[in-house]
Amino acid sequence: SSDWYLIAHNGALVRNSKGKTLYEKKIKPEDAASLIEKVEILRTEDLHKGNLLVNYFLEDTLFSVKDESVRDLREEYVNKNMGRVQYILLPMGDLKELPPPHKILTIVRKGKYFALKGFQEAIDEMLKSREELFVRLSQPNYFEFTNSDVTKGTSLKKLIEKLGIYP
């Protein structure tokens, strides 16, 4: 039987079909803590209340913030992934107690222009002091945070090297 490979979390995790990790690059603990603290503060502001969902990806597990006001955002994300996503609900503060993640996805409610703009500005400011934390927008309201060294291309290159495939 042939082996297959999975590049997950924007390239932060590469596994083979047997579940063996071949490459991973997590967000630095201090960067994850700083981001979670920033989002925790933003979620209490009127502009962002009920408009920010935080998903914390660690290995094969998604930890999602326990907050009924953003349940619809979580369900939309799960449905977009055809129900393949299993998640564990945790209070926002408990996310800081977890080991460092491969990726953090923050979803801002669609149609909330000022919440989106305010979140973008707050994150841009925070990222100035976090050189190893990178954000990509996979959709206009999906902010995907990873270690700045992470890309699918880099991970594919690491996998090819590990497999001994050379041009």
mmCIF file with all atom_site columns, N, CA and C in Angstrom, residues 26-55:
data_model
loop_
_atom_site.group_PDB
_atom_site.id
_atom_site.type_symbol
_atom_site.label_atom_id
_atom_site.label_alt_id
_atom_site.label_comp_id
_atom_site.label_asym_id
_atom_site.label_entity_id
_atom_site.label_seq_id
_atom_site.pdbx_PDB_ins_code
_atom_site.Cartn_x
_atom_site.Cartn_y
_atom_site.Cartn_z
_atom_site.occupancy
_atom_site.B_iso_or_equiv
_atom_site.pdbx_formal_charge
_atom_site.auth_seq_id
_atom_site.auth_comp_id
_atom_site.auth_asym_id
_atom_site.auth_atom_id
_atom_site.pdbx_PDB_model_num
ATOM 1  N N  . LYS A 1 26 ? 5.602   25.178 15.284 1.00 0.00 ? 26 LYS A N  1
ATOM 2  C CA . LYS A 1 26 ? 4.515   25.785 16.062 1.00 0.00 ? 26 LYS A CA 1
ATOM 3  C C  . LYS A 1 26 ? 4.758   27.279 16.272 1.00 0.00 ? 26 LYS A C  1
ATOM 4  N N  . ILE A 1 27 ? 3.712   27.961 16.657 1.00 0.00 ? 27 ILE A N  1
ATOM 5  C CA . ILE A 1 27 ? 3.822   29.357 17.070 1.00 0.00 ? 27 ILE A CA 1
ATOM 6  C C  . ILE A 1 27 ? 4.596   29.365 18.385 1.00 0.00 ? 27 ILE A C  1
ATOM 7  N N  . LYS A 1 28 ? 5.513   30.319 18.530 1.00 0.00 ? 28 LYS A N  1
ATOM 8  C CA . LYS A 1 28 ? 6.278   30.415 19.776 1.00 0.00 ? 28 LYS A CA 1
ATOM 9  C C  . LYS A 1 28 ? 5.311   30.660 20.945 1.00 0.00 ? 28 LYS A C  1
ATOM 10 N N  . PRO A 1 29 ? 5.570   30.041 22.104 1.00 0.00 ? 29 PRO A N  1
ATOM 11 C CA . PRO A 1 29 ? 4.649   30.191 23.253 1.00 0.00 ? 29 PRO A CA 1
ATOM 12 C C  . PRO A 1 29 ? 4.343   31.642 23.606 1.00 0.00 ? 29 PRO A C  1
ATOM 13 N N  . GLU A 1 30 ? 5.370   32.499 23.599 1.00 0.00 ? 30 GLU A N  1
ATOM 14 C CA . GLU A 1 30 ? 5.134   33.901 23.967 1.00 0.00 ? 30 GLU A CA 1
ATOM 15 C C  . GLU A 1 30 ? 4.312   34.633 22.901 1.00 0.00 ? 30 GLU A C  1
ATOM 16 N N  . ASP A 1 31 ? 4.450   34.241 21.642 1.00 0.00 ? 31 ASP A N  1
ATOM 17 C CA . ASP A 1 31 ? 3.644   34.850 20.578 1.00 0.00 ? 31 ASP A CA 1
ATOM 18 C C  . ASP A 1 31 ? 2.183   34.411 20.688 1.00 0.00 ? 31 ASP A C  1
ATOM 19 N N  . ALA A 1 32 ? 1.975   33.120 20.966 1.00 0.00 ? 32 ALA A N  1
ATOM 20 C CA . ALA A 1 32 ? 0.604   32.612 21.140 1.00 0.00 ? 32 ALA A CA 1
ATOM 21 C C  . ALA A 1 32 ? -0.059  33.301 22.327 1.00 0.00 ? 32 ALA A C  1
ATOM 22 N N  . ALA A 1 33 ? 0.664   33.419 23.433 1.00 0.00 ? 33 ALA A N  1
ATOM 23 C CA . ALA A 1 33 ? 0.111   34.062 24.638 1.00 0.00 ? 33 ALA A CA 1
ATOM 24 C C  . ALA A 1 33 ? -0.228  35.522 24.363 1.00 0.00 ? 33 ALA A C  1
ATOM 25 N N  . SER A 1 34 ? 0.664   36.218 23.675 1.00 0.00 ? 34 SER A N  1
ATOM 26 C CA . SER A 1 34 ? 0.434   37.625 23.360 1.00 0.00 ? 34 SER A CA 1
ATOM 27 C C  . SER A 1 34 ? -0.802  37.802 22.476 1.00 0.00 ? 34 SER A C  1
ATOM 28 N N  . LEU A 1 35 ? -0.940  36.944 21.479 1.00 0.00 ? 35 LEU A N  1
ATOM 29 C CA . LEU A 1 35 ? -2.089  37.018 20.585 1.00 0.00 ? 35 LEU A CA 1
ATOM 30 C C  . LEU A 1 35 ? -3.388  36.716 21.327 1.00 0.00 ? 35 LEU A C  1
ATOM 31 N N  . ILE A 1 36 ? -3.389  35.661 22.125 1.00 0.00 ? 36 ILE A N  1
ATOM 32 C CA . ILE A 1 36 ? -4.598  35.303 22.882 1.00 0.00 ? 36 ILE A CA 1
ATOM 33 C C  . ILE A 1 36 ? -4.979  36.426 23.842 1.00 0.00 ? 36 ILE A C  1
ATOM 34 N N  . GLU A 1 37 ? -3.995  37.016 24.512 1.00 0.00 ? 37 GLU A N  1
ATOM 35 C CA . GLU A 1 37 ? -4.280  38.133 25.429 1.00 0.00 ? 37 GLU A CA 1
ATOM 36 C C  . GLU A 1 37 ? -4.883  39.316 24.671 1.00 0.00 ? 37 GLU A C  1
ATOM 37 N N  . LYS A 1 38 ? -4.324  39.620 23.499 1.00 0.00 ? 38 LYS A N  1
ATOM 38 C CA . LYS A 1 38 ? -4.828  40.741 22.704 1.00 0.00 ? 38 LYS A CA 1
ATOM 39 C C  . LYS A 1 38 ? -6.275  40.494 22.274 1.00 0.00 ? 38 LYS A C  1
ATOM 40 N N  . VAL A 1 39 ? -6.539  39.298 21.770 1.00 0.00 ? 39 VAL A N  1
ATOM 41 C CA . VAL A 1 39 ? -7.898  38.973 21.310 1.00 0.00 ? 39 VAL A CA 1
ATOM 42 C C  . VAL A 1 39 ? -8.860  38.926 22.496 1.00 0.00 ? 39 VAL A C  1
ATOM 43 N N  . GLU A 1 40 ? -8.380  38.448 23.632 1.00 0.00 ? 40 GLU A N  1
ATOM 44 C CA . GLU A 1 40 ? -9.216  38.402 24.841 1.00 0.00 ? 40 GLU A CA 1
ATOM 45 C C  . GLU A 1 40 ? -9.679  39.810 25.225 1.00 0.00 ? 40 GLU A C  1
ATOM 46 N N  . ILE A 1 41 ? -8.782  40.772 25.137 1.00 0.00 ? 41 ILE A N  1
ATOM 47 C CA . ILE A 1 41 ? -9.131  42.171 25.438 1.00 0.00 ? 41 ILE A CA 1
ATOM 48 C C  . ILE A 1 41 ? -10.110 42.710 24.392 1.00 0.00 ? 41 ILE A C  1
ATOM 49 N N  . LEU A 1 42 ? -9.809  42.467 23.108 1.00 0.00 ? 42 LEU A N  1
ATOM 50 C CA . LEU A 1 42 ? -10.675 42.967 22.034 1.00 0.00 ? 42 LEU A CA 1
ATOM 51 C C  . LEU A 1 42 ? -12.097 42.422 22.163 1.00 0.00 ? 42 LEU A C  1
ATOM 52 N N  . ARG A 1 43 ? -12.225 41.151 22.557 1.00 0.00 ? 43 ARG A N  1
ATOM 53 C CA . ARG A 1 43 ? -13.552 40.515 22.638 1.00 0.00 ? 43 ARG A CA 1
ATOM 54 C C  . ARG A 1 43 ? -14.454 41.173 23.690 1.00 0.00 ? 43 ARG A C  1
ATOM 55 N N  . THR A 1 44 ? -13.855 41.919 24.625 1.00 0.00 ? 44 THR A N  1
ATOM 56 C CA . THR A 1 44 ? -14.655 42.578 25.656 1.00 0.00 ? 44 THR A CA 1
ATOM 57 C C  . THR A 1 44 ? -15.129 43.964 25.213 1.00 0.00 ? 44 THR A C  1
ATOM 58 N N  . GLU A 1 45 ? -14.537 44.498 24.155 1.00 0.00 ? 45 GLU A N  1
ATOM 59 C CA . GLU A 1 45 ? -14.910 45.826 23.666 1.00 0.00 ? 45 GLU A CA 1
ATOM 60 C C  . GLU A 1 45 ? -16.230 45.749 22.906 1.00 0.00 ? 45 GLU A C  1
ATOM 61 N N  . ASP A 1 46 ? -17.052 46.783 23.030 1.00 0.00 ? 46 ASP A N  1
ATOM 62 C CA . ASP A 1 46 ? -18.367 46.811 22.378 1.00 0.00 ? 46 ASP A CA 1
ATOM 63 C C  . ASP A 1 46 ? -18.291 46.492 20.888 1.00 0.00 ? 46 ASP A C  1
ATOM 64 N N  . LEU A 1 47 ? -17.283 47.029 20.220 1.00 0.00 ? 47 LEU A N  1
ATOM 65 C CA . LEU A 1 47 ? -17.123 46.838 18.781 1.00 0.00 ? 47 LEU A CA 1
ATOM 66 C C  . LEU A 1 47 ? -16.976 45.365 18.414 1.00 0.00 ? 47 LEU A C  1
ATOM 67 N N  . HIS A 1 48 ? -16.342 44.578 19.288 1.00 0.00 ? 48 HIS A N  1
ATOM 68 C CA . HIS A 1 48 ? -16.025 43.189 18.962 1.00 0.00 ? 48 HIS A CA 1
ATOM 69 C C  . HIS A 1 48 ? -16.869 42.153 19.712 1.00 0.00 ? 48 HIS A C  1
ATOM 70 N N  . LYS A 1 49 ? -17.663 42.587 20.690 1.00 0.00 ? 49 LYS A N  1
ATOM 71 C CA . LYS A 1 49 ? -18.490 41.640 21.451 1.00 0.00 ? 49 LYS A CA 1
ATOM 72 C C  . LYS A 1 49 ? -19.387 40.855 20.505 1.00 0.00 ? 49 LYS A C  1
ATOM 73 N N  . GLY A 1 50 ? -19.292 39.521 20.574 1.00 0.00 ? 50 GLY A N  1
ATOM 74 C CA . GLY A 1 50 ? -20.120 38.674 19.724 1.00 0.00 ? 50 GLY A CA 1
ATOM 75 C C  . GLY A 1 50 ? -19.704 38.633 18.266 1.00 0.00 ? 50 GLY A C  1
ATOM 76 N N  . ASN A 1 51 ? -18.537 39.223 17.962 1.00 0.00 ? 51 ASN A N  1
ATOM 77 C CA . ASN A 1 51 ? -18.088 39.300 16.578 1.00 0.00 ? 51 ASN A CA 1
ATOM 78 C C  . ASN A 1 51 ? -16.757 38.605 16.308 1.00 0.00 ? 51 ASN A C  1
ATOM 79 N N  . LEU A 1 52 ? -16.128 38.001 17.340 1.00 0.00 ? 52 LEU A N  1
ATOM 80 C CA . LEU A 1 52 ? -14.819 37.360 17.175 1.00 0.00 ? 52 LEU A CA 1
ATOM 81 C C  . LEU A 1 52 ? -14.844 35.926 17.682 1.00 0.00 ? 52 LEU A C  1
ATOM 82 N N  . LEU A 1 53 ? -14.508 35.002 16.807 1.00 0.00 ? 53 LEU A N  1
ATOM 83 C CA . LEU A 1 53 ? -14.361 33.598 17.180 1.00 0.00 ? 53 LEU A CA 1
ATOM 84 C C  . LEU A 1 53 ? -12.881 33.250 17.139 1.00 0.00 ? 53 LEU A C  1
ATOM 85 N N  . VAL A 1 54 ? -12.394 32.553 18.162 1.00 0.00 ? 54 VAL A N  1
ATOM 86 C CA . VAL A 1 54 ? -11.004 32.116 18.195 1.00 0.00 ? 54 VAL A CA 1
ATOM 87 C C  . VAL A 1 54 ? -10.956 30.595 18.124 1.00 0.00 ? 54 VAL A C  1
ATOM 88 N N  . ASN A 1 55 ? -10.205 30.087 17.135 1.00 0.00 ? 55 ASN A N  1
ATOM 89 C CA . ASN A 1 55 ? -9.959  28.653 16.988 1.00 0.00 ? 55 ASN A CA 1
ATOM 90 C C  . ASN A 1 55 ? -8.461  28.410 17.128 1.00 0.00 ? 55 ASN A C  1
#
